[in-house]
Amino acid sequence: MNKTLIATIIIILVTIVGIYQLSNPKKEILRISTTTSLEDTGLLEELEAKFEKKYPNIDVQIVSGGTGIAIERGKKGDADLIIVHDKKREEEFINENYGMKRYPFAYNYFYIVGPKNDPAKINETKTAQEAFQKILTEAGKNSKIKFVSRGDNSGTHTREIKIWNKTGIDYNKIKESPWYIETGSGMADTLRVADEKQAYTITDSGTYLAYKNQLNLTVYISNDSDLLNVYSAIPINPEKIKGTNYDAAMKFINFLLSKEGQKIIREYGKEKYGRPLFTPLS
């Protein structure tokens, strides 16, 4: 093979590679750290698909865990955007300059659920605090009464602790009780354990409705002010955490708050579960 032919082949190969790279530019990555409830319900997966269709040059990579885990990932620089549901810790995150701003975009409610035979008789109560007080009182009399907690420093776990503390009993004493069980896991797994143990638990309504047909648990308390559950997106501060993809994070947030994003949230779950799992805030 002569030198001219070899040179021609090299030029052709280089041209082909160049054309491929121009038509298939390297995607930028958007790392989102979020709660298990948004992941378990499937809402975030649908939002991700629609967002990537709108921005084909952005590859969204989602990791889920409790709010505490999501926040720690943000602090370590393992995320460009966190989506969580614990206002107090969100504000602390921002005050420490890790996050730029809270962007609330949707809400639902926590539910207090339990076995259909309701051994603690919480169906006689009207508020979350009253229900927890009833469980606390009756558990000392009836060994069949159990409460299953996520115990994972998630937004749901934090809300649970807040309600227990409203009963006037130190939560640290409650968690040492024989009737109190911690899973250290996400919401879907915790619901399964509560179902197996025929125990009470607190859950976000979205995850409960998504798994309702697989469970033998009844909703007893909902719509109480102590159970309001707001989801917020927070972009990581690029000045605090170097290398953060702030631009892509803001694109995703703007998509969440757009008419298209809010419509997806408003309608998600209607067809499959008979009702939406979340309510848009914008």
PDB file of C-alpha atoms in Angstrom:
ATOM      1  CA  MET A   1       0.000   0.000   0.000  1.00  0.00           C
ATOM      2  CA  ASN A   2       1.583   3.317  -1.067  1.00  0.00           C
ATOM      3  CA  LYS A   3       1.946   6.370   1.139  1.00  0.00           C
ATOM      4  CA  THR A   4      -0.637   8.384  -0.808  1.00  0.00           C
ATOM      5  CA  LEU A   5      -3.339   5.734  -0.228  1.00  0.00           C
ATOM      6  CA  ILE A   6      -2.497   5.506   3.464  1.00  0.00           C
ATOM      7  CA  ALA A   7      -2.697   9.291   3.811  1.00  0.00           C
ATOM      8  CA  THR A   8      -6.051   9.296   2.023  1.00  0.00           C
ATOM      9  CA  ILE A   9      -7.463   6.613   4.354  1.00  0.00           C
ATOM     10  CA  ILE A  10      -6.268   8.551   7.429  1.00  0.00           C
ATOM     11  CA  ILE A  11      -7.912  11.748   6.145  1.00  0.00           C
ATOM     12  CA  ILE A  12     -11.174   9.872   5.539  1.00  0.00           C
ATOM     13  CA  LEU A  13     -11.104   8.328   9.040  1.00  0.00           C
ATOM     14  CA  VAL A  14     -10.356  11.655  10.687  1.00  0.00           C
ATOM     15  CA  THR A  15     -13.210  13.254   8.723  1.00  0.00           C
ATOM     16  CA  ILE A  16     -15.636  10.506   9.781  1.00  0.00           C
ATOM     17  CA  VAL A  17     -14.633  10.864  13.441  1.00  0.00           C
ATOM     18  CA  GLY A  18     -15.001  14.638  13.203  1.00  0.00           C
ATOM     19  CA  ILE A  19     -18.471  14.382  11.683  1.00  0.00           C
ATOM     20  CA  TYR A  20     -19.532  11.876  14.365  1.00  0.00           C
ATOM     21  CA  GLN A  21     -18.315  14.114  17.171  1.00  0.00           C
ATOM     22  CA  LEU A  22     -20.105  17.125  15.695  1.00  0.00           C
ATOM     23  CA  SER A  23     -23.374  15.202  15.326  1.00  0.00           C
ATOM     24  CA  ASN A  24     -22.974  13.490  18.707  1.00  0.00           C
ATOM     25  CA  PRO A  25     -21.543  16.141  21.040  1.00  0.00           C
ATOM     26  CA  LYS A  26     -20.442  14.982  24.490  1.00  0.00           C
ATOM     27  CA  LYS A  27     -23.338  15.340  26.921  1.00  0.00           C
ATOM     28  CA  GLU A  28     -23.020  17.377  30.069  1.00  0.00           C
ATOM     29  CA  ILE A  29     -24.075  15.643  33.275  1.00  0.00           C
ATOM     30  CA  LEU A  30     -26.644  16.838  35.813  1.00  0.00           C
ATOM     31  CA  ARG A  31     -26.397  14.974  39.112  1.00  0.00           C
ATOM     32  CA  ILE A  32     -29.581  15.029  41.182  1.00  0.00           C
ATOM     33  CA  SER A  33     -29.716  13.714  44.746  1.00  0.00           C
ATOM     34  CA  THR A  34     -33.285  13.208  45.904  1.00  0.00           C
ATOM     35  CA  THR A  35     -35.652  11.458  48.288  1.00  0.00           C
ATOM     36  CA  THR A  36     -36.886   7.894  47.910  1.00  0.00           C
ATOM     37  CA  SER A  37     -40.512   9.046  47.682  1.00  0.00           C
ATOM     38  CA  LEU A  38     -39.958  10.895  44.405  1.00  0.00           C
ATOM     39  CA  GLU A  39     -38.005   7.916  43.079  1.00  0.00           C
ATOM     40  CA  ASP A  40     -40.381   5.178  44.349  1.00  0.00           C
ATOM     41  CA  THR A  41     -43.474   6.834  42.893  1.00  0.00           C
ATOM     42  CA  GLY A  42     -41.862   7.152  39.462  1.00  0.00           C
ATOM     43  CA  LEU A  43     -42.561  10.895  39.173  1.00  0.00           C
ATOM     44  CA  LEU A  44     -38.925  11.891  38.876  1.00  0.00           C
ATOM     45  CA  GLU A  45     -38.316   9.278  36.188  1.00  0.00           C
ATOM     46  CA  GLU A  46     -41.079  10.792  34.064  1.00  0.00           C
ATOM     47  CA  LEU A  47     -39.816  14.323  34.651  1.00  0.00           C
ATOM     48  CA  GLU A  48     -36.299  13.199  33.753  1.00  0.00           C
ATOM     49  CA  ALA A  49     -37.469  11.674  30.446  1.00  0.00           C
ATOM     50  CA  LYS A  50     -39.363  14.817  29.426  1.00  0.00           C
ATOM     51  CA  PHE A  51     -36.481  17.073  30.481  1.00  0.00           C
ATOM     52  CA  GLU A  52     -33.889  15.082  28.516  1.00  0.00           C
ATOM     53  CA  LYS A  53     -36.141  15.221  25.476  1.00  0.00           C
ATOM     54  CA  LYS A  54     -36.193  18.999  25.827  1.00  0.00           C
ATOM     55  CA  TYR A  55     -32.443  19.174  26.540  1.00  0.00           C
ATOM     56  CA  PRO A  56     -30.849  16.243  24.665  1.00  0.00           C
ATOM     57  CA  ASN A  57     -27.346  17.481  25.494  1.00  0.00           C
ATOM     58  CA  ILE A  58     -27.919  16.959  29.250  1.00  0.00           C
ATOM     59  CA  ASP A  59     -27.642  13.522  30.856  1.00  0.00           C
ATOM     60  CA  VAL A  60     -29.593  13.476  34.131  1.00  0.00           C
ATOM     61  CA  GLN A  61     -28.197  11.078  36.728  1.00  0.00           C
ATOM     62  CA  ILE A  62     -30.420  10.524  39.769  1.00  0.00           C
ATOM     63  CA  VAL A  63     -29.469   8.986  43.117  1.00  0.00           C
ATOM     64  CA  SER A  64     -32.138   8.583  45.806  1.00  0.00           C
ATOM     65  CA  GLY A  65     -31.984   8.304  49.572  1.00  0.00           C
ATOM     66  CA  GLY A  66     -33.461  10.077  52.568  1.00  0.00           C
ATOM     67  CA  THR A  67     -33.329  13.870  52.798  1.00  0.00           C
ATOM     68  CA  GLY A  68     -30.376  13.626  55.197  1.00  0.00           C
ATOM     69  CA  ILE A  69     -28.417  11.552  52.691  1.00  0.00           C
ATOM     70  CA  ALA A  70     -29.353  13.867  49.808  1.00  0.00           C
ATOM     71  CA  ILE A  71     -28.140  16.899  51.761  1.00  0.00           C
ATOM     72  CA  GLU A  72     -24.849  15.202  52.680  1.00  0.00           C
ATOM     73  CA  ARG A  73     -24.252  14.357  49.020  1.00  0.00           C
ATOM     74  CA  GLY A  74     -24.779  18.011  48.198  1.00  0.00           C
ATOM     75  CA  LYS A  75     -22.273  19.080  50.848  1.00  0.00           C
ATOM     76  CA  LYS A  76     -19.679  16.592  49.584  1.00  0.00           C
ATOM     77  CA  GLY A  77     -19.988  17.808  46.008  1.00  0.00           C
ATOM     78  CA  ASP A  78     -21.650  14.636  44.767  1.00  0.00           C
ATOM     79  CA  ALA A  79     -24.686  16.486  43.397  1.00  0.00           C
ATOM     80  CA  ASP A  80     -25.496  19.573  41.358  1.00  0.00           C
ATOM     81  CA  LEU A  81     -29.081  19.718  42.594  1.00  0.00           C
ATOM     82  CA  ILE A  82     -30.914  18.290  45.600  1.00  0.00           C
ATOM     83  CA  ILE A  83     -34.666  17.702  45.753  1.00  0.00           C
ATOM     84  CA  VAL A  84     -35.849  17.185  49.329  1.00  0.00           C
ATOM     85  CA  HIS A  85     -38.723  17.796  51.756  1.00  0.00           C
ATOM     86  CA  ASP A  86     -37.542  19.142  55.094  1.00  0.00           C
ATOM     87  CA  LYS A  87     -37.808  22.946  55.240  1.00  0.00           C
ATOM     88  CA  LYS A  88     -35.748  23.411  58.402  1.00  0.00           C
ATOM     89  CA  ARG A  89     -32.761  21.472  57.077  1.00  0.00           C
ATOM     90  CA  GLU A  90     -33.156  23.047  53.637  1.00  0.00           C
ATOM     91  CA  GLU A  91     -32.834  26.507  55.202  1.00  0.00           C
ATOM     92  CA  GLU A  92     -29.810  25.392  57.236  1.00  0.00           C
ATOM     93  CA  PHE A  93     -28.239  24.041  54.039  1.00  0.00           C
ATOM     94  CA  ILE A  94     -28.704  27.417  52.373  1.00  0.00           C
ATOM     95  CA  ASN A  95     -27.577  29.413  55.421  1.00  0.00           C
ATOM     96  CA  GLU A  96     -24.334  27.400  55.390  1.00  0.00           C
ATOM     97  CA  ASN A  97     -23.908  28.532  51.752  1.00  0.00           C
ATOM     98  CA  TYR A  98     -24.117  25.020  50.303  1.00  0.00           C
ATOM     99  CA  GLY A  99     -27.382  25.777  48.513  1.00  0.00           C
ATOM    100  CA  MET A 100     -28.416  28.871  46.573  1.00  0.00           C
ATOM    101  CA  LYS A 101     -32.187  29.044  47.088  1.00  0.00           C
ATOM    102  CA  ARG A 102     -35.266  26.928  47.840  1.00  0.00           C
ATOM    103  CA  TYR A 103     -37.632  26.376  44.922  1.00  0.00           C
ATOM    104  CA  PRO A 104     -40.815  24.685  46.245  1.00  0.00           C
ATOM    105  CA  PHE A 105     -42.553  23.002  43.319  1.00  0.00           C
ATOM    106  CA  ALA A 106     -45.015  20.397  44.649  1.00  0.00           C
ATOM    107  CA  TYR A 107     -46.669  19.043  47.763  1.00  0.00           C
ATOM    108  CA  ASN A 108     -48.709  16.189  49.109  1.00  0.00           C
ATOM    109  CA  TYR A 109     -49.478  14.990  52.630  1.00  0.00           C
ATOM    110  CA  PHE A 110     -48.029  12.443  54.969  1.00  0.00           C
ATOM    111  CA  TYR A 111     -50.432   9.698  56.004  1.00  0.00           C
ATOM    112  CA  ILE A 112     -50.583   7.773  59.246  1.00  0.00           C
ATOM    113  CA  VAL A 113     -51.479   4.231  58.259  1.00  0.00           C
ATOM    114  CA  GLY A 114     -51.944   0.993  60.118  1.00  0.00           C
ATOM    115  CA  PRO A 115     -53.605  -2.429  60.246  1.00  0.00           C
ATOM    116  CA  LYS A 116     -57.289  -2.679  59.453  1.00  0.00           C
ATOM    117  CA  ASN A 117     -58.152  -4.046  62.907  1.00  0.00           C
ATOM    118  CA  ASP A 118     -56.658  -0.846  64.394  1.00  0.00           C
ATOM    119  CA  PRO A 119     -55.532  -2.242  67.781  1.00  0.00           C
ATOM    120  CA  ALA A 120     -54.625   1.233  69.095  1.00  0.00           C
ATOM    121  CA  LYS A 121     -58.018   2.634  67.997  1.00  0.00           C
ATOM    122  CA  ILE A 122     -56.501   5.679  66.301  1.00  0.00           C
ATOM    123  CA  ASN A 123     -59.616   5.903  64.145  1.00  0.00           C
ATOM    124  CA  GLU A 124     -61.068   7.692  67.189  1.00  0.00           C
ATOM    125  CA  THR A 125     -58.503  10.508  66.836  1.00  0.00           C
ATOM    126  CA  LYS A 126     -58.519  13.514  64.523  1.00  0.00           C
ATOM    127  CA  THR A 127     -54.929  14.754  64.380  1.00  0.00           C
ATOM    128  CA  ALA A 128     -51.477  13.261  63.916  1.00  0.00           C
ATOM    129  CA  GLN A 129     -50.493  14.248  67.439  1.00  0.00           C
ATOM    130  CA  GLU A 130     -53.583  12.592  68.915  1.00  0.00           C
ATOM    131  CA  ALA A 131     -52.936   9.438  66.881  1.00  0.00           C
ATOM    132  CA  PHE A 132     -49.327   9.186  68.054  1.00  0.00           C
ATOM    133  CA  GLN A 133     -50.409   9.818  71.648  1.00  0.00           C
ATOM    134  CA  LYS A 134     -52.974   7.018  71.332  1.00  0.00           C
ATOM    135  CA  ILE A 135     -50.391   4.598  69.924  1.00  0.00           C
ATOM    136  CA  LEU A 136     -47.981   5.526  72.732  1.00  0.00           C
ATOM    137  CA  THR A 137     -50.605   4.958  75.423  1.00  0.00           C
ATOM    138  CA  GLU A 138     -52.106   1.754  74.037  1.00  0.00           C
ATOM    139  CA  ALA A 139     -48.754   0.134  73.148  1.00  0.00           C
ATOM    140  CA  GLY A 140     -48.019  -0.154  76.858  1.00  0.00           C
ATOM    141  CA  LYS A 141     -51.185  -2.223  77.294  1.00  0.00           C
ATOM    142  CA  ASN A 142     -51.244  -4.309  74.121  1.00  0.00           C
ATOM    143  CA  SER A 143     -48.159  -6.207  72.892  1.00  0.00           C
ATOM    144  CA  LYS A 144     -49.687  -6.519  69.404  1.00  0.00           C
ATOM    145  CA  ILE A 145     -49.327  -2.777  68.784  1.00  0.00           C
ATOM    146  CA  LYS A 146     -46.210  -1.920  66.788  1.00  0.00           C
ATOM    147  CA  PHE A 147     -44.893   1.184  65.065  1.00  0.00           C
ATOM    148  CA  VAL A 148     -42.421   1.002  62.185  1.00  0.00           C
ATOM    149  CA  SER A 149     -40.146   3.964  61.518  1.00  0.00           C
ATOM    150  CA  ARG A 150     -37.797   4.644  58.646  1.00  0.00           C
ATOM    151  CA  GLY A 151     -35.173   5.640  61.200  1.00  0.00           C
ATOM    152  CA  ASP A 152     -32.967   6.953  58.392  1.00  0.00           C
ATOM    153  CA  ASN A 153     -32.749  10.713  59.011  1.00  0.00           C
ATOM    154  CA  SER A 154     -35.060  11.302  56.041  1.00  0.00           C
ATOM    155  CA  GLY A 155     -37.633  14.072  55.752  1.00  0.00           C
ATOM    156  CA  THR A 156     -40.331  11.578  56.701  1.00  0.00           C
ATOM    157  CA  HIS A 157     -38.359  10.433  59.737  1.00  0.00           C
ATOM    158  CA  THR A 158     -37.769  14.048  60.813  1.00  0.00           C
ATOM    159  CA  ARG A 159     -41.491  14.782  60.579  1.00  0.00           C
ATOM    160  CA  GLU A 160     -42.266  11.654  62.596  1.00  0.00           C
ATOM    161  CA  ILE A 161     -39.866  12.759  65.360  1.00  0.00           C
ATOM    162  CA  LYS A 162     -41.476  16.211  65.418  1.00  0.00           C
ATOM    163  CA  ILE A 163     -44.914  14.666  65.981  1.00  0.00           C
ATOM    164  CA  TRP A 164     -43.652  12.278  68.682  1.00  0.00           C
ATOM    165  CA  ASN A 165     -42.067  15.214  70.533  1.00  0.00           C
ATOM    166  CA  LYS A 166     -45.425  17.007  70.491  1.00  0.00           C
ATOM    167  CA  THR A 167     -46.795  14.248  72.727  1.00  0.00           C
ATOM    168  CA  GLY A 168     -44.501  15.539  75.478  1.00  0.00           C
ATOM    169  CA  ILE A 169     -42.401  12.360  75.593  1.00  0.00           C
ATOM    170  CA  ASP A 170     -38.742  12.500  74.619  1.00  0.00           C
ATOM    171  CA  TYR A 171     -38.302  10.738  71.275  1.00  0.00           C
ATOM    172  CA  ASN A 172     -35.124   9.033  72.515  1.00  0.00           C
ATOM    173  CA  LYS A 173     -37.237   7.183  75.088  1.00  0.00           C
ATOM    174  CA  ILE A 174     -39.817   6.231  72.469  1.00  0.00           C
ATOM    175  CA  LYS A 175     -37.230   4.736  70.091  1.00  0.00           C
ATOM    176  CA  GLU A 176     -36.001   2.451  72.887  1.00  0.00           C
ATOM    177  CA  SER A 177     -39.482   0.959  73.379  1.00  0.00           C
ATOM    178  CA  PRO A 178     -39.959  -2.714  72.396  1.00  0.00           C
ATOM    179  CA  TRP A 179     -42.937  -1.827  70.170  1.00  0.00           C
ATOM    180  CA  TYR A 180     -40.892   0.644  68.098  1.00  0.00           C
ATOM    181  CA  ILE A 181     -39.118  -0.777  65.022  1.00  0.00           C
ATOM    182  CA  GLU A 182     -36.618   1.046  62.795  1.00  0.00           C
ATOM    183  CA  THR A 183     -35.952  -0.161  59.255  1.00  0.00           C
ATOM    184  CA  GLY A 184     -33.142   2.249  58.350  1.00  0.00           C
ATOM    185  CA  SER A 185     -34.558   2.050  54.852  1.00  0.00           C
ATOM    186  CA  GLY A 186     -36.668   3.921  52.293  1.00  0.00           C
ATOM    187  CA  MET A 187     -40.406   4.460  52.305  1.00  0.00           C
ATOM    188  CA  ALA A 188     -41.415   1.536  50.104  1.00  0.00           C
ATOM    189  CA  ASP A 189     -39.406  -0.946  52.208  1.00  0.00           C
ATOM    190  CA  THR A 190     -40.746   0.575  55.434  1.00  0.00           C
ATOM    191  CA  LEU A 191     -44.315   0.182  54.215  1.00  0.00           C
ATOM    192  CA  ARG A 192     -43.624  -3.477  53.414  1.00  0.00           C
ATOM    193  CA  VAL A 193     -42.257  -4.068  56.914  1.00  0.00           C
ATOM    194  CA  ALA A 194     -45.246  -2.303  58.490  1.00  0.00           C
ATOM    195  CA  ASP A 195     -47.516  -4.514  56.406  1.00  0.00           C
ATOM    196  CA  GLU A 196     -45.680  -7.682  57.470  1.00  0.00           C
ATOM    197  CA  LYS A 197     -45.726  -6.661  61.139  1.00  0.00           C
ATOM    198  CA  GLN A 198     -49.278  -5.297  60.900  1.00  0.00           C
ATOM    199  CA  ALA A 199     -47.943  -2.118  62.427  1.00  0.00           C
ATOM    200  CA  TYR A 200     -48.562   1.608  62.203  1.00  0.00           C
ATOM    201  CA  THR A 201     -46.262   3.963  60.308  1.00  0.00           C
ATOM    202  CA  ILE A 202     -46.077   7.418  58.781  1.00  0.00           C
ATOM    203  CA  THR A 203     -45.660   7.620  55.005  1.00  0.00           C
ATOM    204  CA  ASP A 204     -45.818  10.207  52.278  1.00  0.00           C
ATOM    205  CA  SER A 205     -49.119   9.820  50.462  1.00  0.00           C
ATOM    206  CA  GLY A 206     -47.477   9.407  47.046  1.00  0.00           C
ATOM    207  CA  THR A 207     -45.538   6.279  47.967  1.00  0.00           C
ATOM    208  CA  TYR A 208     -48.510   4.827  49.844  1.00  0.00           C
ATOM    209  CA  LEU A 209     -50.839   5.300  46.864  1.00  0.00           C
ATOM    210  CA  ALA A 210     -48.231   3.827  44.518  1.00  0.00           C
ATOM    211  CA  TYR A 211     -47.988   0.666  46.643  1.00  0.00           C
ATOM    212  CA  LYS A 212     -51.524   0.620  48.055  1.00  0.00           C
ATOM    213  CA  ASN A 213     -52.638  -2.470  46.135  1.00  0.00           C
ATOM    214  CA  GLN A 214     -49.714  -4.460  47.549  1.00  0.00           C
ATOM    215  CA  LEU A 215     -50.479  -3.532  51.161  1.00  0.00           C
ATOM    216  CA  ASN A 216     -53.056  -4.405  53.768  1.00  0.00           C
ATOM    217  CA  LEU A 217     -52.782  -1.049  55.545  1.00  0.00           C
ATOM    218  CA  THR A 218     -55.485   1.571  56.061  1.00  0.00           C
ATOM    219  CA  VAL A 219     -55.126   5.368  56.092  1.00  0.00           C
ATOM    220  CA  TYR A 220     -56.293   6.801  59.421  1.00  0.00           C
ATOM    221  CA  ILE A 221     -54.988  10.374  59.498  1.00  0.00           C
ATOM    222  CA  SER A 222     -54.410  12.697  56.535  1.00  0.00           C
ATOM    223  CA  ASN A 223     -54.691  16.403  55.691  1.00  0.00           C
ATOM    224  CA  ASP A 224     -53.680  17.487  59.210  1.00  0.00           C
ATOM    225  CA  SER A 225     -51.486  20.609  59.207  1.00  0.00           C
ATOM    226  CA  ASP A 226     -48.699  18.567  60.835  1.00  0.00           C
ATOM    227  CA  LEU A 227     -48.742  16.303  57.781  1.00  0.00           C
ATOM    228  CA  LEU A 228     -48.273  18.860  54.983  1.00  0.00           C
ATOM    229  CA  ASN A 229     -45.329  17.688  52.854  1.00  0.00           C
ATOM    230  CA  VAL A 230     -43.654  20.245  50.554  1.00  0.00           C
ATOM    231  CA  TYR A 231     -40.942  19.290  48.047  1.00  0.00           C
ATOM    232  CA  SER A 232     -38.237  21.800  47.106  1.00  0.00           C
ATOM    233  CA  ALA A 233     -35.372  21.858  44.623  1.00  0.00           C
ATOM    234  CA  ILE A 234     -32.105  23.517  45.694  1.00  0.00           C
ATOM    235  CA  PRO A 235     -29.173  24.137  43.327  1.00  0.00           C
ATOM    236  CA  ILE A 236     -25.731  23.697  44.862  1.00  0.00           C
ATOM    237  CA  ASN A 237     -23.706  26.877  45.304  1.00  0.00           C
ATOM    238  CA  PRO A 238     -20.898  26.769  42.664  1.00  0.00           C
ATOM    239  CA  GLU A 239     -18.773  29.150  44.750  1.00  0.00           C
ATOM    240  CA  LYS A 240     -18.897  26.783  47.734  1.00  0.00           C
ATOM    241  CA  ILE A 241     -18.613  23.542  45.739  1.00  0.00           C
ATOM    242  CA  LYS A 242     -16.334  23.881  42.727  1.00  0.00           C
ATOM    243  CA  GLY A 243     -17.259  22.103  39.524  1.00  0.00           C
ATOM    244  CA  THR A 244     -20.999  22.165  40.184  1.00  0.00           C
ATOM    245  CA  ASN A 245     -23.179  22.265  37.065  1.00  0.00           C
ATOM    246  CA  TYR A 246     -25.287  25.208  38.229  1.00  0.00           C
ATOM    247  CA  ASP A 247     -26.519  26.034  34.730  1.00  0.00           C
ATOM    248  CA  ALA A 248     -28.015  22.568  34.166  1.00  0.00           C
ATOM    249  CA  ALA A 249     -29.466  22.561  37.689  1.00  0.00           C
ATOM    250  CA  MET A 250     -31.305  25.818  36.989  1.00  0.00           C
ATOM    251  CA  LYS A 251     -32.562  24.465  33.672  1.00  0.00           C
ATOM    252  CA  PHE A 252     -34.096  21.518  35.541  1.00  0.00           C
ATOM    253  CA  ILE A 253     -35.611  23.796  38.201  1.00  0.00           C
ATOM    254  CA  ASN A 254     -37.109  26.087  35.560  1.00  0.00           C
ATOM    255  CA  PHE A 255     -38.533  22.997  33.877  1.00  0.00           C
ATOM    256  CA  LEU A 256     -40.117  21.875  37.175  1.00  0.00           C
ATOM    257  CA  LEU A 257     -41.735  25.293  37.583  1.00  0.00           C
ATOM    258  CA  SER A 258     -42.785  25.645  33.944  1.00  0.00           C
ATOM    259  CA  LYS A 259     -46.304  24.997  32.675  1.00  0.00           C
ATOM    260  CA  GLU A 260     -45.088  21.747  31.143  1.00  0.00           C
ATOM    261  CA  GLY A 261     -43.393  20.525  34.327  1.00  0.00           C
ATOM    262  CA  GLN A 262     -46.291  21.518  36.570  1.00  0.00           C
ATOM    263  CA  LYS A 263     -48.738  19.785  34.235  1.00  0.00           C
ATOM    264  CA  ILE A 264     -46.726  16.555  34.482  1.00  0.00           C
ATOM    265  CA  ILE A 265     -46.847  16.821  38.282  1.00  0.00           C
ATOM    266  CA  ARG A 266     -50.568  17.666  38.280  1.00  0.00           C
ATOM    267  CA  GLU A 267     -51.490  14.666  36.137  1.00  0.00           C
ATOM    268  CA  TYR A 268     -48.993  12.100  37.375  1.00  0.00           C
ATOM    269  CA  GLY A 269     -50.764   9.103  38.879  1.00  0.00           C
ATOM    270  CA  LYS A 270     -54.269   9.858  37.595  1.00  0.00           C
ATOM    271  CA  GLU A 271     -54.309   7.096  35.022  1.00  0.00           C
ATOM    272  CA  LYS A 272     -52.476   4.431  37.027  1.00  0.00           C
ATOM    273  CA  TYR A 273     -53.658   5.157  40.573  1.00  0.00           C
ATOM    274  CA  GLY A 274     -56.956   6.940  39.967  1.00  0.00           C
ATOM    275  CA  ARG A 275     -55.723  10.225  41.447  1.00  0.00           C
ATOM    276  CA  PRO A 276     -52.639  12.450  41.250  1.00  0.00           C
ATOM    277  CA  LEU A 277     -49.865  11.637  43.726  1.00  0.00           C
ATOM    278  CA  PHE A 278     -48.660  15.239  44.001  1.00  0.00           C
ATOM    279  CA  THR A 279     -50.076  18.754  43.711  1.00  0.00           C
ATOM    280  CA  PRO A 280     -48.059  21.396  41.800  1.00  0.00           C
ATOM    281  CA  LEU A 281     -47.201  24.591  43.676  1.00  0.00           C
ATOM    282  CA  SER A 282     -46.450  27.030  40.870  1.00  0.00           C
TER     283      SER A 282
END
